[in-house]
PDB file of C-alpha atoms in Angstrom:
ATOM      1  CA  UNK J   1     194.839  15.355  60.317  1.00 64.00           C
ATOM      2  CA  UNK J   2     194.035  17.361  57.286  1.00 81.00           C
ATOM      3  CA  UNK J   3     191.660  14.697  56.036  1.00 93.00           C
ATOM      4  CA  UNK J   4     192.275  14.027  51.664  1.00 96.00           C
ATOM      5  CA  UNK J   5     193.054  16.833  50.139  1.00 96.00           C
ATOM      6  CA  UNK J   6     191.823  17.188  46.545  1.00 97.00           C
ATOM      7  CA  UNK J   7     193.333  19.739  43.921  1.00 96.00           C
ATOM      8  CA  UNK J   8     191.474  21.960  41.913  1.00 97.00           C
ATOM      9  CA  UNK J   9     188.420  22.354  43.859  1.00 96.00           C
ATOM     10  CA  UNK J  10     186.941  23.502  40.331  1.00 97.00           C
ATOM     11  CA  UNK J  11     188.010  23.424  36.779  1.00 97.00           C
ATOM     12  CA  UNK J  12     186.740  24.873  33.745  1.00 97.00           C
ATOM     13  CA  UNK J  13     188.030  23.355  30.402  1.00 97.00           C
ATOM     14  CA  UNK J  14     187.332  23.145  26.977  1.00 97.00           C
ATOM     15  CA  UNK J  15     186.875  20.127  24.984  1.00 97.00           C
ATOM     16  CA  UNK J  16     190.382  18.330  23.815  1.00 97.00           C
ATOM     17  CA  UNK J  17     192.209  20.720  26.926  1.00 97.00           C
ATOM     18  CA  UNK J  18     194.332  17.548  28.929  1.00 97.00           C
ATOM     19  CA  UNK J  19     192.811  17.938  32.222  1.00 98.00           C
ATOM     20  CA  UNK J  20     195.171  16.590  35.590  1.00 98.00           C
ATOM     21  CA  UNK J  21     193.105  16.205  39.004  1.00 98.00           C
ATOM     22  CA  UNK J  22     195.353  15.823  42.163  1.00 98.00           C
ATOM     23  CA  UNK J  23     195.079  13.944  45.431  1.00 98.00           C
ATOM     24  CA  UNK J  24     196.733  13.704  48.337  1.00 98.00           C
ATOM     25  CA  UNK J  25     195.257  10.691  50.597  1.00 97.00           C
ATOM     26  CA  UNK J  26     195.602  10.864  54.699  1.00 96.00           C
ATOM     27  CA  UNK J  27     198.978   9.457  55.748  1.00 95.00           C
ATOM     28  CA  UNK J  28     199.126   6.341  56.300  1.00 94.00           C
ATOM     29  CA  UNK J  29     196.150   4.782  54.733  1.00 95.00           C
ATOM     30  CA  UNK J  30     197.266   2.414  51.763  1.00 93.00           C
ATOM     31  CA  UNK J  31     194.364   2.030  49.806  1.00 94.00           C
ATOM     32  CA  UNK J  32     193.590   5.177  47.069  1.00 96.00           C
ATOM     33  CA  UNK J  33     190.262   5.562  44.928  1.00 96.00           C
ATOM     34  CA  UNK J  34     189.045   7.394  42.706  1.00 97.00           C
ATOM     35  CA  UNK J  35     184.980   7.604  41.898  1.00 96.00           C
ATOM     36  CA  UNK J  36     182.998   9.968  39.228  1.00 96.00           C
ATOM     37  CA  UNK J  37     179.654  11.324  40.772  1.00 93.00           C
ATOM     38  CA  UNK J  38     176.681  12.548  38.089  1.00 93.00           C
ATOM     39  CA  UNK J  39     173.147  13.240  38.263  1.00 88.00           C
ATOM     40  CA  UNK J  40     172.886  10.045  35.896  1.00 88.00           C
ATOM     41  CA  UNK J  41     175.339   7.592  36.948  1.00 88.00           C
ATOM     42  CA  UNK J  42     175.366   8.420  40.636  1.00 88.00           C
ATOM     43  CA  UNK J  43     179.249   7.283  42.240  1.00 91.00           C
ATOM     44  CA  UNK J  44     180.932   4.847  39.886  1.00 91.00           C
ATOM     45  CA  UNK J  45     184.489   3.668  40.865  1.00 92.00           C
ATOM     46  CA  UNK J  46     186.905   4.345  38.682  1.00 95.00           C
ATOM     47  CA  UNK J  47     190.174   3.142  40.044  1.00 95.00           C
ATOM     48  CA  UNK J  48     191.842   1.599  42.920  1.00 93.00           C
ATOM     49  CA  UNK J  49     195.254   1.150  43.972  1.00 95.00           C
ATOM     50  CA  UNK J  50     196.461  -0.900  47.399  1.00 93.00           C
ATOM     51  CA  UNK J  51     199.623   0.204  48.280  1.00 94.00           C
ATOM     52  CA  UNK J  52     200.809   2.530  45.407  1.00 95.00           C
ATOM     53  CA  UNK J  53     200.101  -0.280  42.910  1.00 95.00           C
ATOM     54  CA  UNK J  54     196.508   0.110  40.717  1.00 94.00           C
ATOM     55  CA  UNK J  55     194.797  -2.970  41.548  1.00 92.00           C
ATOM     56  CA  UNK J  56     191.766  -2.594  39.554  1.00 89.00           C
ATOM     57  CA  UNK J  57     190.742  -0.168  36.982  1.00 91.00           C
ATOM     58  CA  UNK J  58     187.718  -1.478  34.963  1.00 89.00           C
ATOM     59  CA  UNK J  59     185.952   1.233  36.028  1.00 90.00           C
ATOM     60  CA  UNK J  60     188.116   3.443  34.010  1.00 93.00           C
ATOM     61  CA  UNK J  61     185.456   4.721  30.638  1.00 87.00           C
ATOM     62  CA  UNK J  62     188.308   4.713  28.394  1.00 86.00           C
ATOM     63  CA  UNK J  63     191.747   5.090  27.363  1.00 91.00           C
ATOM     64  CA  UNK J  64     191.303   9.192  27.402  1.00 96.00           C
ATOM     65  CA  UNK J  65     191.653   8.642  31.491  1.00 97.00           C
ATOM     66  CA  UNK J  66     194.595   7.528  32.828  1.00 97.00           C
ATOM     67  CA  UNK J  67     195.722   7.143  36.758  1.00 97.00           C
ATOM     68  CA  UNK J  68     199.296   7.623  38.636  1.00 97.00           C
ATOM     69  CA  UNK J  69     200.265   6.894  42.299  1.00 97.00           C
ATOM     70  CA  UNK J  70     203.974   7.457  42.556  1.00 97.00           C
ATOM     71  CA  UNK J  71     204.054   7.592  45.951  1.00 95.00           C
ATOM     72  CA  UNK J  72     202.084   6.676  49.088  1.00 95.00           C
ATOM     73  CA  UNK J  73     200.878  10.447  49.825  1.00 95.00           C
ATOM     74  CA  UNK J  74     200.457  11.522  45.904  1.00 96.00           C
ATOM     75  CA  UNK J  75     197.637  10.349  43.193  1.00 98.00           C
ATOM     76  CA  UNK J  76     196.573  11.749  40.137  1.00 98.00           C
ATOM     77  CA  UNK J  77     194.009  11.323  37.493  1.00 98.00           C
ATOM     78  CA  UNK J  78     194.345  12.702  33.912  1.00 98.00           C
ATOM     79  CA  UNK J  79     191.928  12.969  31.127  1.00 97.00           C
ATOM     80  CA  UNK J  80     193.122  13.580  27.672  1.00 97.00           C
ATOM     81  CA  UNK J  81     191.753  14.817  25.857  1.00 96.00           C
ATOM     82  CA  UNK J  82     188.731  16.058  27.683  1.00 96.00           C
ATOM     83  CA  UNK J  83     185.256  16.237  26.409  1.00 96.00           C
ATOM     84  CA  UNK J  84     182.316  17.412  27.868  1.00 97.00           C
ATOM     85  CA  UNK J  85     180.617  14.395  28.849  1.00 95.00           C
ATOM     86  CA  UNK J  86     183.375  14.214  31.434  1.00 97.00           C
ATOM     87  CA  UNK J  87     181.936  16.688  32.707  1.00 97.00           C
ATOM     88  CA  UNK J  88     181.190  15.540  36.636  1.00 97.00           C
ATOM     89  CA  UNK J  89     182.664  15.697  40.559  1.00 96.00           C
ATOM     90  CA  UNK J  90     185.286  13.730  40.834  1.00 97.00           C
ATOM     91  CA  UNK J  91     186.450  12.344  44.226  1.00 96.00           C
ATOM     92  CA  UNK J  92     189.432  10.661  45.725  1.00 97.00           C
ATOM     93  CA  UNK J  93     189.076   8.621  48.591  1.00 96.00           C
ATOM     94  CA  UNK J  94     191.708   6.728  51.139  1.00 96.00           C
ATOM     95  CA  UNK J  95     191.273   3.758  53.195  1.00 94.00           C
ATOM     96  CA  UNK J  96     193.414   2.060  55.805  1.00 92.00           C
ATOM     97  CA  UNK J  97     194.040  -1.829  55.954  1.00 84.00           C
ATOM     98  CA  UNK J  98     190.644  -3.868  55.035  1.00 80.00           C
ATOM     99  CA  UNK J  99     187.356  -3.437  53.351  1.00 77.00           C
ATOM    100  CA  UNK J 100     185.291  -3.323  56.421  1.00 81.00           C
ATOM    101  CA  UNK J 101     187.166  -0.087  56.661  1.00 84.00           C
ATOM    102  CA  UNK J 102     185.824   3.427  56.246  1.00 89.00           C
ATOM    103  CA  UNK J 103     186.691   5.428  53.322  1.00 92.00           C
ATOM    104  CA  UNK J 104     187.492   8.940  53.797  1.00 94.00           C
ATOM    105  CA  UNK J 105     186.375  11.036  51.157  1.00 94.00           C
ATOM    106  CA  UNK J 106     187.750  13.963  49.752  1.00 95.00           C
ATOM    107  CA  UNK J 107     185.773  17.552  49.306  1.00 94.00           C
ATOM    108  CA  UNK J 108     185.929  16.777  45.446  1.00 95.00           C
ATOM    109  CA  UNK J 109     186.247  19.024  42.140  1.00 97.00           C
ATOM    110  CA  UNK J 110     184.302  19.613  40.193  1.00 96.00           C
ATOM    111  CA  UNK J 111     185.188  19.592  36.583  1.00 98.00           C
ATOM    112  CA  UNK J 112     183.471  21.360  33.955  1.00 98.00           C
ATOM    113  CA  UNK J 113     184.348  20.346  30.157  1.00 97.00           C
ATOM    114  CA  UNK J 114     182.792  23.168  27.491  1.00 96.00           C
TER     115      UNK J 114
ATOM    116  CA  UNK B   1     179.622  -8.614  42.026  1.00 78.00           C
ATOM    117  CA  UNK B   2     177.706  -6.601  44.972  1.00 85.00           C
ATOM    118  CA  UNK B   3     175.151  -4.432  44.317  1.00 91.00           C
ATOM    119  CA  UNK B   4     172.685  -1.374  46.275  1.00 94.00           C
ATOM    120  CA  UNK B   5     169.147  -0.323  45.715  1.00 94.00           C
ATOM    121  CA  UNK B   6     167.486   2.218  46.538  1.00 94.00           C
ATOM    122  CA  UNK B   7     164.727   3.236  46.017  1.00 87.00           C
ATOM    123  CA  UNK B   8     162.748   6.872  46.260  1.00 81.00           C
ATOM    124  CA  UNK B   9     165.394   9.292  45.011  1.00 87.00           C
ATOM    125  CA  UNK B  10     163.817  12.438  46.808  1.00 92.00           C
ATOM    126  CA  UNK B  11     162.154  11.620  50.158  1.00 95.00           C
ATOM    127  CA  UNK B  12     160.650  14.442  51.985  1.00 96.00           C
ATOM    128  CA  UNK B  13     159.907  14.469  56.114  1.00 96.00           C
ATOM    129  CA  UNK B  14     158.805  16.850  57.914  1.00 97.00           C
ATOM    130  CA  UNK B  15     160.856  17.912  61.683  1.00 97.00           C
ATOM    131  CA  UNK B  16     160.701  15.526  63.927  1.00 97.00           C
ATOM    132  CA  UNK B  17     159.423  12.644  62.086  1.00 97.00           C
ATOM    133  CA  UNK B  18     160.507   9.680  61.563  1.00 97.00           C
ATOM    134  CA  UNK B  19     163.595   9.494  58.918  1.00 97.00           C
ATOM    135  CA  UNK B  20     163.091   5.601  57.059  1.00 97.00           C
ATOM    136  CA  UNK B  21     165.708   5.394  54.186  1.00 97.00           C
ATOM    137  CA  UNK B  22     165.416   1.783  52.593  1.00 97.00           C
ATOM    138  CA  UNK B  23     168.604  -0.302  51.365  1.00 97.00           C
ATOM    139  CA  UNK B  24     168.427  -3.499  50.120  1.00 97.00           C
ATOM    140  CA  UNK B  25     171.816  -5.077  48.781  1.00 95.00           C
ATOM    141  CA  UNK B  26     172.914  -8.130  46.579  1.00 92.00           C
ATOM    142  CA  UNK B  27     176.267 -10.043  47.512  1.00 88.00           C
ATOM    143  CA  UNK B  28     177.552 -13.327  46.683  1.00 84.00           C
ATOM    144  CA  UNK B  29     179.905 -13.381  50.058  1.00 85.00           C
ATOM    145  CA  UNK B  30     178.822 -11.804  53.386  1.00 85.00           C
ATOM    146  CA  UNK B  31     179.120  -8.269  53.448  1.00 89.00           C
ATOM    147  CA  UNK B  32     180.069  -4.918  54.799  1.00 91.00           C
ATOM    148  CA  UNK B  33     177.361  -2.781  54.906  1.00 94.00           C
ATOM    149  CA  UNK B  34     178.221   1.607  54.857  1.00 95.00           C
ATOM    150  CA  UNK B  35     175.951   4.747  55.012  1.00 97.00           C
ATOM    151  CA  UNK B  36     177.600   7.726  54.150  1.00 96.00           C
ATOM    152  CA  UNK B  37     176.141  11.428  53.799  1.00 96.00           C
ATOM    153  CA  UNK B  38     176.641  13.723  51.556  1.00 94.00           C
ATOM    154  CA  UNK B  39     175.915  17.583  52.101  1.00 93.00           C
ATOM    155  CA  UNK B  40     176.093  20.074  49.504  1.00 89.00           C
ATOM    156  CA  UNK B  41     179.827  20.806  47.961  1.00 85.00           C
ATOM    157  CA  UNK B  42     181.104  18.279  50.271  1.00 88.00           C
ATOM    158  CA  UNK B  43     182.585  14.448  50.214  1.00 90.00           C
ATOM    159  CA  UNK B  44     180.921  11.798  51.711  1.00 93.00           C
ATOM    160  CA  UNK B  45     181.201  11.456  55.669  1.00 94.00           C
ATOM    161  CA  UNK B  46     180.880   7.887  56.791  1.00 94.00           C
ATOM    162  CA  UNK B  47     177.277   7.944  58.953  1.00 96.00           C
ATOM    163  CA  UNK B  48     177.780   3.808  60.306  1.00 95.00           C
ATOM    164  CA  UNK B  49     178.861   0.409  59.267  1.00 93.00           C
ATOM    165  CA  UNK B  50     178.094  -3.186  59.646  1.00 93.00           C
ATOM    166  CA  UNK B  51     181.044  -5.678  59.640  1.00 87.00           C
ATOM    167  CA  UNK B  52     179.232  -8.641  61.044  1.00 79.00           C
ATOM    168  CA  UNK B  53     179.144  -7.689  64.424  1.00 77.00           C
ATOM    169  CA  UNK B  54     175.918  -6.757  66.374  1.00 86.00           C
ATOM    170  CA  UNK B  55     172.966  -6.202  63.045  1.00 90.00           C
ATOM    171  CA  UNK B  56     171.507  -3.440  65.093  1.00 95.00           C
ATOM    172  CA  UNK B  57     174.612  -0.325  64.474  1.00 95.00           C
ATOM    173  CA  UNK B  58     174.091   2.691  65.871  1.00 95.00           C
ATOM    174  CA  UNK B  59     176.235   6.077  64.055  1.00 94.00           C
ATOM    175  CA  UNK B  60     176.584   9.450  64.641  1.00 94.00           C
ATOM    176  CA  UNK B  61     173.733  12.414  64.665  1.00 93.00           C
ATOM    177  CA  UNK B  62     171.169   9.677  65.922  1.00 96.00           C
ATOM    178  CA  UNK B  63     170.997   7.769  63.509  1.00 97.00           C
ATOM    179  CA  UNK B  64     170.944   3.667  63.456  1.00 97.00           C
ATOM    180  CA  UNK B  65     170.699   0.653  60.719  1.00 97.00           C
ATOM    181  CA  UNK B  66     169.865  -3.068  61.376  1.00 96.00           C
ATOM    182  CA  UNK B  67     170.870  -5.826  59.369  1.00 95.00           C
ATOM    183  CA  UNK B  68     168.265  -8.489  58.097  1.00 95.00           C
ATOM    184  CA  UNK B  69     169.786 -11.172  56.396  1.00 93.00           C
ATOM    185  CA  UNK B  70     166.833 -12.735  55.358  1.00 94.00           C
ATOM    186  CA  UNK B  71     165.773  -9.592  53.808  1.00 95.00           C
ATOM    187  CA  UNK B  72     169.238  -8.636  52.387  1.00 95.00           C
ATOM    188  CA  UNK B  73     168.459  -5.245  53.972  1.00 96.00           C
ATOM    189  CA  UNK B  74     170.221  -2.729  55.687  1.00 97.00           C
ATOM    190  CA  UNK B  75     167.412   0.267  56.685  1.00 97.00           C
ATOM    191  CA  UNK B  76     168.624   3.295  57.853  1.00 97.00           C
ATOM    192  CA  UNK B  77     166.360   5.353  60.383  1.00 97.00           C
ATOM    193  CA  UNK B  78     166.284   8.270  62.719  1.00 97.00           C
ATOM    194  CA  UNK B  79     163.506   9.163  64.906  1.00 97.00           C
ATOM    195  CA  UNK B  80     163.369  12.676  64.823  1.00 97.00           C
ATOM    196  CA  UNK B  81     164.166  14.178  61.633  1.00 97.00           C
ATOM    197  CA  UNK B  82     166.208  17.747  62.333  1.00 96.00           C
ATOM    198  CA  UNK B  83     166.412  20.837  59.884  1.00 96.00           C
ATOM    199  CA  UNK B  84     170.412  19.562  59.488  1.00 95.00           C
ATOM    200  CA  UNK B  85     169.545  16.180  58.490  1.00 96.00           C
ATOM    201  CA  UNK B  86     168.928  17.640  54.996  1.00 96.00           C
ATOM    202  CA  UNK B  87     171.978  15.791  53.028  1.00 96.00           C
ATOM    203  CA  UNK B  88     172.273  13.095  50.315  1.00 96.00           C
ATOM    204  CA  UNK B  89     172.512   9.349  51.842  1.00 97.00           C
ATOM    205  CA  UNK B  90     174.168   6.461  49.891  1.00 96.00           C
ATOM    206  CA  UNK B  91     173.831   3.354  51.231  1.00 96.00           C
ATOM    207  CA  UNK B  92     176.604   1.060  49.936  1.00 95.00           C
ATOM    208  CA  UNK B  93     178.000  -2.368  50.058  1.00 93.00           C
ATOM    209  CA  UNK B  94     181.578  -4.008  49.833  1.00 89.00           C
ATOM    210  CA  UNK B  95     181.805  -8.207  49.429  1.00 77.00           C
ATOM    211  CA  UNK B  96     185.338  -8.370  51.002  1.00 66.00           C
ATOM    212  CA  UNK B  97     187.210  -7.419  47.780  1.00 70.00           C
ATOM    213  CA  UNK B  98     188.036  -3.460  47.809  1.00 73.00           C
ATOM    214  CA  UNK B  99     185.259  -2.158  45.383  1.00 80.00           C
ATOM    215  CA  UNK B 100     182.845  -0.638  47.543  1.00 87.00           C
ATOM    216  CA  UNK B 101     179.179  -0.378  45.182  1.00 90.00           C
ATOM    217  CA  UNK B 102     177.058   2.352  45.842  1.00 92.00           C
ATOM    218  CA  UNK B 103     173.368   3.000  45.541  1.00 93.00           C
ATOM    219  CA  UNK B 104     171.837   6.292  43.688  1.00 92.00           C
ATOM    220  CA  UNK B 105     171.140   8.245  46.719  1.00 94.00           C
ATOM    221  CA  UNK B 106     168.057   9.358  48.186  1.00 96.00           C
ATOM    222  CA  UNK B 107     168.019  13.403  48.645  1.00 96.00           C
ATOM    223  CA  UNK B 108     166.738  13.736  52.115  1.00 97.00           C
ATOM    224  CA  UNK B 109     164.447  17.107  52.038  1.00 96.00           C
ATOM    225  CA  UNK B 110     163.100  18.357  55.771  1.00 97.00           C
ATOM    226  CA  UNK B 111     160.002  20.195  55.962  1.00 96.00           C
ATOM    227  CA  UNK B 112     159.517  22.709  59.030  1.00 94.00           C
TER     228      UNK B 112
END
């Protein structure tokens, strides 16, 4: 298996650019997240969806980020429009069946807002 | 609501020493326990778990956790630190519902 696959790796931007990250979560697995990693936050949790459906986003800073799952093997997260404390790594993760699961993590991108 | 601490963001050893990373956790509901590793550029990689089975959980590259309820604590260790074991290691917690809360991280440096 190809493991999550996250699209762009990087991404340069300037501020008020709409800015789409992409995800594509191992087959199978029914559970999709998305987390924000900085040096002063550490991993939140942004979103979650359990079978295509978001079940949870309060984790979500505000209404400039918005999250899609149309489909079991498709996910994305837009910001718009982008400033530059968005600035972070921003992974995708999928899980199969229950929380004692393991996540599998994706390599990330990293997203740089000037 | 579940949360991690740790504690010690940078924590040096030198090779072959003993690797101690401390976790302590907060959870309403029994939990699920994770430690996950993080090397540069990369995602996390799932290191072991505890689900309520045996407290003492062994994972991969040597490295084992037990579970001490009393102590709501969930210590990770490794007996002989290698050059490779340099990584980030989150220690995180999940109460049953999905959202899995992670701690900051401790940046694991190895000295030679």
């Amino acid at each position: 298996d190809a493991g999550v696959i996250q699209s762009p790796r990087h991404e340069v931007t300037e501020m008020g650019q709409e800015v789409t990250l992409r995800c594509k979560p191992i087959s199978g697995h029914n559970s999709l997240f998305w987390y924000r990693q900085t040096m002063m936050r550490g991993l939140e949790l942004l979103i979650y969806f359990n079978n295509n459906v978001p079940i949870d986003d309060s984790g979500m800073p505000e209404d400039r980020f918005s999250a899609k799952m149309p489909n079991a093997s498709f996910s994305t997260l837009k910001i718009q429009p982008s400033e530059p404390r968005d600035s972070a790594v921003y992974f995708c993760a999928s899980r199969l069946g229950q929380a004692y699961n393991e996540q599998f993590f994706g390599p990330g991108t990293r997203l740089t807002v000037l | 609501a579940q949360s991690v601490t740790q504690l010690g963001s940078h924590v040096s050893v030198s090779e072959g020493a003993l690797v101690l990373l401390r976790c302590n956790y907060s959870s309403s509901v029994p939990p699920y326990l994770f430690w996950y590793v993080q090397y540069p550029n990369q995602g996390l990689q799932l290191l072991l778990k505890y689900t309520s089975a045996a407290t003492l959980v062994k994972g991969i590259n040597g490295f084992e956790a037990e579970f001490k309820k009393s102590e709501t604590s969930f210590h990770l260790t490794k007996p002989s630190a290698h050059m490779s074991d340099a990584a980030e290691y989150f220690c995180a917690v999940s109460g049953g519902n999905n959202r899995l809360a992670f701690g900051k991280g401790n940046q694991v440096v190895v000295i030679p």
